[in-house]
PDB file of C-alpha atoms in Angstrom:
ATOM      1  CA  MET A  29      -0.016   0.012   0.038  1.00 35.00           C
ATOM      2  CA  PRO A  30       1.228   3.514  -0.675  1.00 39.00           C
ATOM      3  CA  ASP A  31       3.041   5.223   2.237  1.00 37.00           C
ATOM      4  CA  GLU A  32       0.397   7.982   2.239  1.00 38.00           C
ATOM      5  CA  PHE A  33      -3.128   7.870   0.738  1.00 39.00           C
ATOM      6  CA  VAL A  34      -4.623  11.118  -0.409  1.00 39.00           C
ATOM      7  CA  ALA A  35      -8.242  11.311  -1.625  1.00 43.00           C
ATOM      8  CA  PRO A  36      -8.431  13.081  -5.107  1.00 43.00           C
ATOM      9  CA  GLU A  37     -10.088  16.447  -5.770  1.00 43.00           C
ATOM     10  CA  PRO A  38     -13.407  15.350  -7.517  1.00 45.00           C
ATOM     11  CA  HIS A  39     -13.965  16.822 -10.898  1.00 51.00           C
ATOM     12  CA  SER A  40     -17.401  15.555 -11.122  1.00 61.00           C
ATOM     13  CA  PRO A  41     -20.079  14.290  -8.569  1.00 86.00           C
ATOM     14  CA  ALA A  42     -18.740  11.107  -6.966  1.00 84.00           C
ATOM     15  CA  LEU A  43     -21.856   9.089  -7.936  1.00 84.00           C
ATOM     16  CA  LEU A  44     -21.580  10.056 -11.556  1.00 86.00           C
ATOM     17  CA  ARG A  45     -17.764   8.961 -11.430  1.00 86.00           C
ATOM     18  CA  LEU A  46     -18.624   5.744  -9.803  1.00 87.00           C
ATOM     19  CA  ALA A  47     -21.166   5.097 -12.720  1.00 87.00           C
ATOM     20  CA  ARG A  48     -18.400   5.282 -15.118  1.00 88.00           C
ATOM     21  CA  PRO A  49     -20.120   7.085 -17.967  1.00 87.00           C
ATOM     22  CA  LYS A  50     -17.069   6.602 -20.199  1.00 82.00           C
ATOM     23  CA  GLN A  51     -17.564   2.850 -20.014  1.00 83.00           C
ATOM     24  CA  TRP A  52     -21.123   3.325 -21.546  1.00 88.00           C
ATOM     25  CA  THR A  53     -19.418   3.594 -24.975  1.00 85.00           C
ATOM     26  CA  LYS A  54     -19.165  -0.206 -24.936  1.00 86.00           C
ATOM     27  CA  ASN A  55     -22.911  -0.483 -25.023  1.00 92.00           C
ATOM     28  CA  VAL A  56     -23.041   0.824 -28.511  1.00 90.00           C
ATOM     29  CA  LEU A  57     -22.611  -2.797 -29.419  1.00 90.00           C
ATOM     30  CA  VAL A  58     -26.397  -3.224 -28.955  1.00 93.00           C
ATOM     31  CA  LEU A  59     -26.740  -1.131 -32.163  1.00 91.00           C
ATOM     32  CA  ALA A  60     -24.921  -3.747 -34.272  1.00 88.00           C
ATOM     33  CA  ALA A  61     -27.482  -6.394 -34.827  1.00 88.00           C
ATOM     34  CA  PRO A  62     -30.312  -3.799 -35.574  1.00 90.00           C
ATOM     35  CA  GLY A  63     -27.920  -1.853 -37.792  1.00 85.00           C
ATOM     36  CA  ALA A  64     -26.960  -4.800 -39.733  1.00 81.00           C
ATOM     37  CA  ALA A  65     -30.577  -5.727 -40.262  1.00 81.00           C
ATOM     38  CA  GLY A  66     -31.243  -2.184 -41.670  1.00 81.00           C
ATOM     39  CA  VAL A  67     -33.973  -1.491 -39.222  1.00 86.00           C
ATOM     40  CA  LEU A  68     -32.534   1.540 -37.377  1.00 86.00           C
ATOM     41  CA  THR A  69     -34.333   3.916 -39.687  1.00 85.00           C
ATOM     42  CA  GLU A  70     -37.638   2.584 -38.356  1.00 90.00           C
ATOM     43  CA  ALA A  71     -38.913   4.596 -35.399  1.00 91.00           C
ATOM     44  CA  ASP A  72     -40.152   1.527 -33.375  1.00 93.00           C
ATOM     45  CA  ALA A  73     -36.962  -0.306 -33.886  1.00 92.00           C
ATOM     46  CA  LEU A  74     -34.772   2.822 -32.972  1.00 93.00           C
ATOM     47  CA  PHE A  75     -36.785   3.234 -29.852  1.00 95.00           C
ATOM     48  CA  LYS A  76     -36.417  -0.274 -28.733  1.00 95.00           C
ATOM     49  CA  THR A  77     -32.652  -0.383 -29.516  1.00 95.00           C
ATOM     50  CA  ALA A  78     -32.372   2.956 -27.375  1.00 95.00           C
ATOM     51  CA  ILE A  79     -34.171   1.199 -24.512  1.00 96.00           C
ATOM     52  CA  ALA A  80     -31.706  -1.810 -24.707  1.00 96.00           C
ATOM     53  CA  PHE A  81     -28.656   0.799 -24.692  1.00 96.00           C
ATOM     54  CA  VAL A  82     -30.066   2.561 -21.647  1.00 96.00           C
ATOM     55  CA  CYS A  83     -30.697  -0.879 -19.852  1.00 96.00           C
ATOM     56  CA  PHE A  84     -27.199  -1.883 -20.285  1.00 96.00           C
ATOM     57  CA  CYS A  85     -25.911   1.473 -19.229  1.00 95.00           C
ATOM     58  CA  LEU A  86     -27.814   1.021 -16.016  1.00 95.00           C
ATOM     59  CA  ALA A  87     -26.822  -2.582 -15.611  1.00 95.00           C
ATOM     60  CA  ALA A  88     -23.197  -1.812 -16.219  1.00 93.00           C
ATOM     61  CA  SER A  89     -23.132   0.971 -13.668  1.00 94.00           C
ATOM     62  CA  ALA A  90     -24.875  -1.292 -11.271  1.00 94.00           C
ATOM     63  CA  THR A  91     -21.986  -3.625 -11.610  1.00 92.00           C
ATOM     64  CA  TYR A  92     -19.368  -0.933 -11.069  1.00 92.00           C
ATOM     65  CA  PHE A  93     -21.120   0.322  -7.886  1.00 92.00           C
ATOM     66  CA  ILE A  94     -21.026  -3.278  -6.419  1.00 91.00           C
ATOM     67  CA  ASN A  95     -17.671  -4.179  -7.819  1.00 89.00           C
ATOM     68  CA  ASP A  96     -16.012  -1.026  -6.362  1.00 88.00           C
ATOM     69  CA  ALA A  97     -17.712  -1.643  -2.925  1.00 89.00           C
ATOM     70  CA  ILE A  98     -16.364  -5.151  -2.853  1.00 86.00           C
ATOM     71  CA  ASP A  99     -12.922  -4.259  -4.185  1.00 81.00           C
ATOM     72  CA  ALA A 100     -12.356  -1.056  -2.195  1.00 80.00           C
ATOM     73  CA  ASP A 101      -9.378  -2.376  -0.237  1.00 76.00           C
ATOM     74  CA  ALA A 102      -7.570  -3.867  -3.289  1.00 73.00           C
ATOM     75  CA  ASP A 103      -8.380  -0.692  -5.379  1.00 71.00           C
ATOM     76  CA  ARG A 104      -6.533   1.403  -2.762  1.00 76.00           C
ATOM     77  CA  MET A 105      -3.229  -0.460  -3.535  1.00 73.00           C
ATOM     78  CA  HIS A 106      -3.666   0.309  -7.271  1.00 69.00           C
ATOM     79  CA  PRO A 107      -1.908   3.410  -8.702  1.00 70.00           C
ATOM     80  CA  THR A 108      -5.076   4.706 -10.573  1.00 74.00           C
ATOM     81  CA  LYS A 109      -8.024   2.783  -9.051  1.00 76.00           C
ATOM     82  CA  ARG A 110      -7.204   4.228  -5.579  1.00 79.00           C
ATOM     83  CA  THR A 111      -8.950   7.466  -6.842  1.00 78.00           C
ATOM     84  CA  ARG A 112     -12.282   5.645  -7.349  1.00 82.00           C
ATOM     85  CA  PRO A 113     -15.022   7.084  -5.126  1.00 84.00           C
ATOM     86  CA  VAL A 114     -15.386   4.143  -2.863  1.00 84.00           C
ATOM     87  CA  ALA A 115     -11.791   3.462  -2.496  1.00 81.00           C
ATOM     88  CA  ALA A 116     -11.084   7.099  -1.772  1.00 78.00           C
ATOM     89  CA  GLY A 117     -13.707   7.336   0.894  1.00 79.00           C
ATOM     90  CA  GLU A 118     -16.166   9.584  -1.002  1.00 85.00           C
ATOM     91  CA  ILE A 119     -18.939   7.056  -0.962  1.00 87.00           C
ATOM     92  CA  SER A 120     -19.522   4.519   1.649  1.00 87.00           C
ATOM     93  CA  VAL A 121     -19.393   0.610   0.877  1.00 87.00           C
ATOM     94  CA  ASN A 122     -23.043   0.366   1.877  1.00 89.00           C
ATOM     95  CA  SER A 123     -24.187   3.291  -0.109  1.00 89.00           C
ATOM     96  CA  ALA A 124     -22.337   1.872  -3.160  1.00 90.00           C
ATOM     97  CA  ILE A 125     -24.139  -1.644  -2.813  1.00 92.00           C
ATOM     98  CA  ALA A 126     -27.628   0.018  -2.309  1.00 92.00           C
ATOM     99  CA  GLY A 127     -27.041   2.185  -5.472  1.00 92.00           C
ATOM    100  CA  GLY A 128     -25.979  -0.902  -7.417  1.00 93.00           C
ATOM    101  CA  ILE A 129     -29.195  -2.710  -6.407  1.00 94.00           C
ATOM    102  CA  LEU A 130     -31.429   0.173  -7.307  1.00 96.00           C
ATOM    103  CA  LEU A 131     -29.688   0.505 -10.823  1.00 95.00           C
ATOM    104  CA  ALA A 132     -30.030  -3.340 -11.424  1.00 96.00           C
ATOM    105  CA  VAL A 133     -33.734  -3.170 -10.685  1.00 96.00           C
ATOM    106  CA  ALA A 134     -34.270  -0.035 -12.856  1.00 96.00           C
ATOM    107  CA  ALA A 135     -32.484  -1.953 -15.789  1.00 96.00           C
ATOM    108  CA  LEU A 136     -34.688  -4.916 -15.451  1.00 96.00           C
ATOM    109  CA  LEU A 137     -37.917  -2.921 -15.193  1.00 97.00           C
ATOM    110  CA  LEU A 138     -37.034  -0.652 -18.141  1.00 96.00           C
ATOM    111  CA  SER A 139     -36.168  -3.646 -20.350  1.00 95.00           C
ATOM    112  CA  PHE A 140     -39.932  -4.567 -20.412  1.00 95.00           C
ATOM    113  CA  ALA A 141     -40.555  -1.326 -22.204  1.00 94.00           C
ATOM    114  CA  ALA A 142     -38.760  -2.952 -25.399  1.00 93.00           C
ATOM    115  CA  ARG A 143     -39.630  -6.669 -25.300  1.00 92.00           C
ATOM    116  CA  TRP A 144     -39.974  -9.069 -22.264  1.00 93.00           C
ATOM    117  CA  GLN A 145     -37.411 -11.310 -23.745  1.00 94.00           C
ATOM    118  CA  LEU A 146     -34.894  -8.347 -23.316  1.00 95.00           C
ATOM    119  CA  SER A 147     -35.285  -8.558 -19.492  1.00 95.00           C
ATOM    120  CA  LEU A 148     -33.920 -12.209 -19.768  1.00 96.00           C
ATOM    121  CA  ILE A 149     -30.764 -10.884 -21.443  1.00 96.00           C
ATOM    122  CA  VAL A 150     -30.302  -7.941 -18.971  1.00 96.00           C
ATOM    123  CA  ALA A 151     -30.865 -10.499 -15.962  1.00 96.00           C
ATOM    124  CA  GLY A 152     -28.319 -12.823 -17.568  1.00 96.00           C
ATOM    125  CA  TYR A 153     -25.815 -10.027 -17.880  1.00 96.00           C
ATOM    126  CA  LEU A 154     -26.313  -9.015 -14.306  1.00 95.00           C
ATOM    127  CA  VAL A 155     -25.830 -12.589 -12.983  1.00 95.00           C
ATOM    128  CA  LEU A 156     -22.743 -13.030 -15.108  1.00 95.00           C
ATOM    129  CA  THR A 157     -21.220  -9.723 -13.994  1.00 92.00           C
ATOM    130  CA  PHE A 158     -21.931 -10.465 -10.262  1.00 91.00           C
ATOM    131  CA  ALA A 159     -20.454 -13.927 -10.603  1.00 93.00           C
ATOM    132  CA  TYR A 160     -17.434 -12.238 -12.191  1.00 91.00           C
ATOM    133  CA  THR A 161     -17.078  -9.635  -9.245  1.00 86.00           C
ATOM    134  CA  VAL A 162     -17.167 -12.368  -6.595  1.00 86.00           C
ATOM    135  CA  TRP A 163     -15.403 -15.300  -8.324  1.00 88.00           C
ATOM    136  CA  LEU A 164     -14.827 -15.413 -12.033  1.00 88.00           C
ATOM    137  CA  LYS A 165     -12.327 -12.613 -12.104  1.00 86.00           C
ATOM    138  CA  HIS A 166      -9.931 -14.438  -9.918  1.00 86.00           C
ATOM    139  CA  GLU A 167      -9.766 -17.554 -12.165  1.00 90.00           C
ATOM    140  CA  PRO A 168      -7.317 -17.360 -15.150  1.00 91.00           C
ATOM    141  CA  VAL A 169      -9.046 -17.806 -18.672  1.00 93.00           C
ATOM    142  CA  LEU A 170     -12.618 -17.814 -16.967  1.00 93.00           C
ATOM    143  CA  ASP A 171     -12.102 -14.124 -16.367  1.00 92.00           C
ATOM    144  CA  LEU A 172     -11.275 -13.467 -19.942  1.00 93.00           C
ATOM    145  CA  ALA A 173     -14.375 -15.672 -21.022  1.00 93.00           C
ATOM    146  CA  ALA A 174     -16.752 -13.869 -18.583  1.00 93.00           C
ATOM    147  CA  VAL A 175     -15.891 -10.404 -19.828  1.00 91.00           C
ATOM    148  CA  ALA A 176     -16.132 -11.518 -23.472  1.00 92.00           C
ATOM    149  CA  CYS A 177     -19.494 -13.160 -22.824  1.00 94.00           C
ATOM    150  CA  GLY A 178     -20.554  -9.729 -21.295  1.00 93.00           C
ATOM    151  CA  PHE A 179     -20.079  -8.120 -24.825  1.00 92.00           C
ATOM    152  CA  VAL A 180     -21.761 -10.950 -26.574  1.00 93.00           C
ATOM    153  CA  LEU A 181     -24.863 -10.357 -24.515  1.00 94.00           C
ATOM    154  CA  ARG A 182     -24.817  -6.772 -25.522  1.00 94.00           C
ATOM    155  CA  ALA A 183     -24.730  -7.750 -29.097  1.00 92.00           C
ATOM    156  CA  ILE A 184     -27.669 -10.380 -28.638  1.00 94.00           C
ATOM    157  CA  ALA A 185     -29.542  -7.741 -26.660  1.00 94.00           C
ATOM    158  CA  GLY A 186     -29.830  -5.494 -29.688  1.00 92.00           C
ATOM    159  CA  GLY A 187     -31.285  -8.347 -31.786  1.00 92.00           C
ATOM    160  CA  ILE A 188     -33.647  -9.480 -29.166  1.00 94.00           C
ATOM    161  CA  ALA A 189     -34.922  -5.800 -28.562  1.00 93.00           C
ATOM    162  CA  VAL A 190     -36.013  -5.444 -32.153  1.00 93.00           C
ATOM    163  CA  GLY A 191     -36.922  -9.149 -32.827  1.00 90.00           C
ATOM    164  CA  THR A 192     -34.414  -9.684 -35.558  1.00 87.00           C
ATOM    165  CA  SER A 193     -32.426 -12.856 -36.227  1.00 84.00           C
ATOM    166  CA  ILE A 194     -28.750 -12.906 -35.390  1.00 86.00           C
ATOM    167  CA  SER A 195     -26.180 -14.639 -37.577  1.00 86.00           C
ATOM    168  CA  PRO A 196     -23.878 -17.090 -35.730  1.00 89.00           C
ATOM    169  CA  TRP A 197     -20.832 -15.421 -37.521  1.00 90.00           C
ATOM    170  CA  PHE A 198     -22.004 -12.123 -36.006  1.00 89.00           C
ATOM    171  CA  LEU A 199     -21.920 -13.649 -32.581  1.00 90.00           C
ATOM    172  CA  ILE A 200     -18.444 -15.096 -33.330  1.00 93.00           C
ATOM    173  CA  VAL A 201     -17.011 -11.741 -34.370  1.00 93.00           C
ATOM    174  CA  ALA A 202     -18.550 -10.269 -31.162  1.00 91.00           C
ATOM    175  CA  GLY A 203     -17.107 -12.869 -28.925  1.00 92.00           C
ATOM    176  CA  ALA A 204     -13.584 -13.130 -30.625  1.00 94.00           C
ATOM    177  CA  GLY A 205     -13.247  -9.300 -30.827  1.00 93.00           C
ATOM    178  CA  SER A 206     -14.257  -8.957 -27.094  1.00 91.00           C
ATOM    179  CA  LEU A 207     -11.809 -11.710 -26.149  1.00 93.00           C
ATOM    180  CA  PHE A 208      -9.147  -9.742 -28.049  1.00 94.00           C
ATOM    181  CA  MET A 209      -9.755  -6.543 -26.258  1.00 90.00           C
ATOM    182  CA  VAL A 210     -10.026  -7.902 -22.718  1.00 90.00           C
ATOM    183  CA  THR A 211      -6.698 -10.027 -23.322  1.00 91.00           C
ATOM    184  CA  GLY A 212      -5.020  -6.864 -24.376  1.00 88.00           C
ATOM    185  CA  LYS A 213      -6.125  -5.070 -21.249  1.00 86.00           C
ATOM    186  CA  ARG A 214      -4.848  -8.033 -19.038  1.00 87.00           C
ATOM    187  CA  SER A 215      -1.499  -7.689 -20.934  1.00 86.00           C
ATOM    188  CA  ALA A 216      -1.281  -3.916 -20.131  1.00 82.00           C
ATOM    189  CA  GLU A 217      -2.192  -4.567 -16.543  1.00 81.00           C
ATOM    190  CA  LEU A 218       0.638  -7.139 -16.297  1.00 82.00           C
ATOM    191  CA  ARG A 219       3.168  -4.716 -17.668  1.00 80.00           C
ATOM    192  CA  SER A 220       2.094  -1.640 -15.861  1.00 74.00           C
ATOM    193  CA  LEU A 221       1.601  -3.159 -12.321  1.00 69.00           C
ATOM    194  CA  GLY A 222       4.758  -5.251 -12.336  1.00 67.00           C
ATOM    195  CA  SER A 223       5.309  -7.109  -9.251  1.00 63.00           C
ATOM    196  CA  GLU A 224       2.144  -5.822  -7.688  1.00 66.00           C
ATOM    197  CA  ALA A 225      -0.092  -7.200 -10.428  1.00 63.00           C
ATOM    198  CA  THR A 226      -1.208 -10.230  -8.509  1.00 63.00           C
ATOM    199  CA  THR A 227      -1.986  -8.101  -5.509  1.00 64.00           C
ATOM    200  CA  HIS A 228      -4.480  -6.229  -7.448  1.00 67.00           C
ATOM    201  CA  ARG A 229      -5.918  -9.042  -9.643  1.00 71.00           C
ATOM    202  CA  ARG A 230      -5.331 -12.671  -8.558  1.00 77.00           C
ATOM    203  CA  ALA A 231      -6.023 -14.050 -12.023  1.00 78.00           C
ATOM    204  CA  LEU A 232      -2.770 -12.253 -13.347  1.00 79.00           C
ATOM    205  CA  ALA A 233      -0.682 -14.798 -11.494  1.00 81.00           C
ATOM    206  CA  GLY A 234      -1.690 -17.392 -13.956  1.00 84.00           C
ATOM    207  CA  TYR A 235      -0.782 -15.315 -16.954  1.00 85.00           C
ATOM    208  CA  SER A 236       2.410 -14.632 -18.831  1.00 87.00           C
ATOM    209  CA  GLU A 237       3.132 -12.128 -21.632  1.00 87.00           C
ATOM    210  CA  SER A 238       3.514 -15.084 -24.038  1.00 90.00           C
ATOM    211  CA  PHE A 239       0.359 -16.719 -23.224  1.00 93.00           C
ATOM    212  CA  LEU A 240      -1.771 -13.479 -23.505  1.00 91.00           C
ATOM    213  CA  GLY A 241      -0.062 -12.683 -26.751  1.00 91.00           C
ATOM    214  CA  TYR A 242      -0.986 -16.034 -28.005  1.00 94.00           C
ATOM    215  CA  VAL A 243      -4.696 -15.536 -26.981  1.00 94.00           C
ATOM    216  CA  ARG A 244      -4.759 -12.192 -28.633  1.00 93.00           C
ATOM    217  CA  ALA A 245      -3.437 -13.611 -31.925  1.00 94.00           C
ATOM    218  CA  VAL A 246      -5.922 -16.404 -32.008  1.00 95.00           C
ATOM    219  CA  ALA A 247      -8.742 -14.092 -30.996  1.00 95.00           C
ATOM    220  CA  SER A 248      -7.907 -11.454 -33.641  1.00 95.00           C
ATOM    221  CA  SER A 249      -7.451 -14.044 -36.326  1.00 96.00           C
ATOM    222  CA  VAL A 250     -10.981 -15.601 -35.510  1.00 96.00           C
ATOM    223  CA  ALA A 251     -12.456 -12.189 -35.440  1.00 96.00           C
ATOM    224  CA  ILE A 252     -11.272 -11.092 -38.898  1.00 96.00           C
ATOM    225  CA  LEU A 253     -12.071 -14.529 -40.487  1.00 96.00           C
ATOM    226  CA  ALA A 254     -15.623 -14.558 -38.871  1.00 95.00           C
ATOM    227  CA  TYR A 255     -16.249 -11.027 -39.999  1.00 94.00           C
ATOM    228  CA  CYS A 256     -15.201 -11.917 -43.644  1.00 93.00           C
ATOM    229  CA  LEU A 257     -17.690 -14.792 -43.615  1.00 91.00           C
ATOM    230  CA  TRP A 258     -20.365 -12.586 -42.039  1.00 89.00           C
ATOM    231  CA  ALA A 259     -19.794  -9.919 -44.642  1.00 87.00           C
ATOM    232  CA  PHE A 260     -20.143 -12.273 -47.430  1.00 86.00           C
ATOM    233  CA  GLU A 261     -23.124 -13.871 -45.866  1.00 82.00           C
ATOM    234  CA  LYS A 262     -24.729 -10.514 -45.574  1.00 74.00           C
ATOM    235  CA  SER A 263     -23.853  -9.427 -49.058  1.00 68.00           C
ATOM    236  CA  ALA A 264     -25.818 -12.261 -50.435  1.00 66.00           C
ATOM    237  CA  ARG A 265     -28.938 -11.293 -48.556  1.00 65.00           C
ATOM    238  CA  VAL A 266     -29.291  -7.540 -48.249  1.00 60.00           C
ATOM    239  CA  GLY A 267     -28.099  -4.214 -49.333  1.00 55.00           C
ATOM    240  CA  THR A 268     -25.128  -3.493 -51.733  1.00 62.00           C
ATOM    241  CA  PRO A 269     -22.846  -6.580 -51.776  1.00 73.00           C
ATOM    242  CA  ALA A 270     -19.541  -4.743 -52.811  1.00 83.00           C
ATOM    243  CA  TRP A 271     -19.784  -2.412 -49.856  1.00 85.00           C
ATOM    244  CA  PHE A 272     -20.101  -5.332 -47.376  1.00 85.00           C
ATOM    245  CA  GLN A 273     -17.079  -6.652 -48.781  1.00 87.00           C
ATOM    246  CA  LEU A 274     -15.192  -3.381 -48.778  1.00 91.00           C
ATOM    247  CA  SER A 275     -16.052  -3.177 -45.091  1.00 91.00           C
ATOM    248  CA  ILE A 276     -13.626  -5.903 -44.346  1.00 93.00           C
ATOM    249  CA  ILE A 277     -10.649  -3.721 -45.094  1.00 95.00           C
ATOM    250  CA  PRO A 278     -11.355  -1.039 -42.338  1.00 95.00           C
ATOM    251  CA  PHE A 279     -12.364  -3.761 -39.830  1.00 95.00           C
ATOM    252  CA  ALA A 280      -9.101  -5.638 -40.367  1.00 95.00           C
ATOM    253  CA  LEU A 281      -7.051  -2.462 -40.180  1.00 96.00           C
ATOM    254  CA  GLY A 282      -9.000  -1.429 -37.052  1.00 94.00           C
ATOM    255  CA  ILE A 283      -8.003  -4.750 -35.351  1.00 94.00           C
ATOM    256  CA  LEU A 284      -4.440  -4.340 -36.399  1.00 94.00           C
ATOM    257  CA  ARG A 285      -4.194  -0.606 -35.290  1.00 93.00           C
ATOM    258  CA  TYR A 286      -5.796  -1.532 -31.925  1.00 91.00           C
ATOM    259  CA  GLY A 287      -3.280  -4.334 -31.507  1.00 89.00           C
ATOM    260  CA  LEU A 288      -0.545  -1.811 -32.112  1.00 90.00           C
ATOM    261  CA  LEU A 289      -1.939   0.630 -29.646  1.00 87.00           C
ATOM    262  CA  LEU A 290      -2.027  -2.223 -26.915  1.00 85.00           C
ATOM    263  CA  ASP A 291       1.723  -2.969 -27.536  1.00 83.00           C
ATOM    264  CA  GLN A 292       2.631   0.703 -27.074  1.00 81.00           C
ATOM    265  CA  ASP A 293       0.391   1.581 -24.217  1.00 72.00           C
ATOM    266  CA  GLU A 294       1.973   2.199 -20.869  1.00 65.00           C
ATOM    267  CA  GLY A 295      -1.369   2.456 -18.953  1.00 61.00           C
ATOM    268  CA  ASP A 296      -3.904  -0.277 -18.005  1.00 61.00           C
ATOM    269  CA  GLY A 297      -5.026  -0.895 -21.581  1.00 59.00           C
ATOM    270  CA  ALA A 298      -8.620   0.373 -21.134  1.00 70.00           C
ATOM    271  CA  PRO A 299     -10.311  -0.068 -24.477  1.00 73.00           C
ATOM    272  CA  GLU A 300     -12.409   3.219 -24.245  1.00 69.00           C
ATOM    273  CA  GLU A 301      -9.202   5.199 -23.527  1.00 75.00           C
ATOM    274  CA  LEU A 302      -7.233   3.658 -26.400  1.00 77.00           C
ATOM    275  CA  VAL A 303     -10.084   4.058 -29.017  1.00 77.00           C
ATOM    276  CA  LEU A 304     -11.013   7.632 -28.020  1.00 76.00           C
ATOM    277  CA  SER A 305      -7.476   8.871 -27.822  1.00 80.00           C
ATOM    278  CA  ASP A 306      -6.254   7.749 -31.315  1.00 86.00           C
ATOM    279  CA  ARG A 307      -7.324   9.720 -34.245  1.00 91.00           C
ATOM    280  CA  VAL A 308      -6.077   7.165 -36.741  1.00 93.00           C
ATOM    281  CA  LEU A 309      -8.248   4.449 -35.089  1.00 92.00           C
ATOM    282  CA  LEU A 310     -11.272   6.788 -35.017  1.00 93.00           C
ATOM    283  CA  GLY A 311     -10.707   7.541 -38.682  1.00 94.00           C
ATOM    284  CA  ILE A 312     -10.593   3.766 -39.550  1.00 94.00           C
ATOM    285  CA  GLY A 313     -13.736   3.383 -37.463  1.00 92.00           C
ATOM    286  CA  ALA A 314     -15.515   6.226 -39.516  1.00 94.00           C
ATOM    287  CA  MET A 315     -14.501   4.464 -42.782  1.00 94.00           C
ATOM    288  CA  TRP A 316     -15.969   1.203 -41.471  1.00 92.00           C
ATOM    289  CA  VAL A 317     -19.313   2.951 -40.446  1.00 89.00           C
ATOM    290  CA  VAL A 318     -19.448   4.632 -43.983  1.00 91.00           C
ATOM    291  CA  CYS A 319     -18.880   1.279 -45.650  1.00 89.00           C
ATOM    292  CA  PHE A 320     -21.401  -0.549 -43.548  1.00 85.00           C
ATOM    293  CA  ALA A 321     -24.097   2.083 -43.724  1.00 84.00           C
ATOM    294  CA  VAL A 322     -23.836   2.138 -47.634  1.00 86.00           C
ATOM    295  CA  ALA A 323     -23.858  -1.617 -47.530  1.00 84.00           C
ATOM    296  CA  VAL A 324     -27.002  -1.796 -45.624  1.00 79.00           C
ATOM    297  CA  HIS A 325     -28.987   1.176 -47.105  1.00 74.00           C
ATOM    298  CA  GLY A 326     -27.398   1.912 -50.345  1.00 67.00           C
ATOM    299  CA  GLY A 327     -29.109  -0.709 -52.406  1.00 53.00           C
TER     300      GLY A 327
END
């Protein structure tokens, strides 16, 4: 533990920082299935997709509230996480747990505004993240799988909310891409925390740089291959075929650019920080959005 702990000067209300609004960017994955189906231009589908997005923002924040309450002592030993509101003493453990429960209930209730089936996905996400908080995050490999599954559930939620079918290739892309990102985050944590890595996250004791590099290579390869198969599958069914196929290029470049950023990163490898701080990656992402939008709506 640091010789002296000093609570940070809050730049925004403690409850808002505890909710981690930056992390809500991950929930845009709920737009993927409705977007690929070309239904986001329909008011009803757009409304239900927005409901799914808000539900996952609430559910994710509920997880952060409870996770930070449970991990308060461990976070105080981390160079950056010790500034989190619960670890810094700005919010009590009991208040964080109560807030997490309220947000979880709100997410479940709101999900019925779209389709009752969405509530099952939200409930599954909450159960998974709670299991991750109390157990799975301490088990090597299982912690990677749990986080990746959380992203897959987001992708499924979008399709469930609007009642559209979801391609198996789409789910493989979501799963492999998520595994690639979370493994990169573990690699960055292993590098940045050094000898204190296992004190902060027990699962890191079971990892080596070579193993995590191997998982990243496998996951990125599967993601690119599955995306190619999905793009060709979609091009045979809807929209403008050539643009679906062209979208493979920025997707593959985005994966490679993200991998490069992970290797160069000296922080904890947070995906939202890497993506939002790199103009080249944002540009590649914009190219992909244009290709995909024209593919779905151009024909």
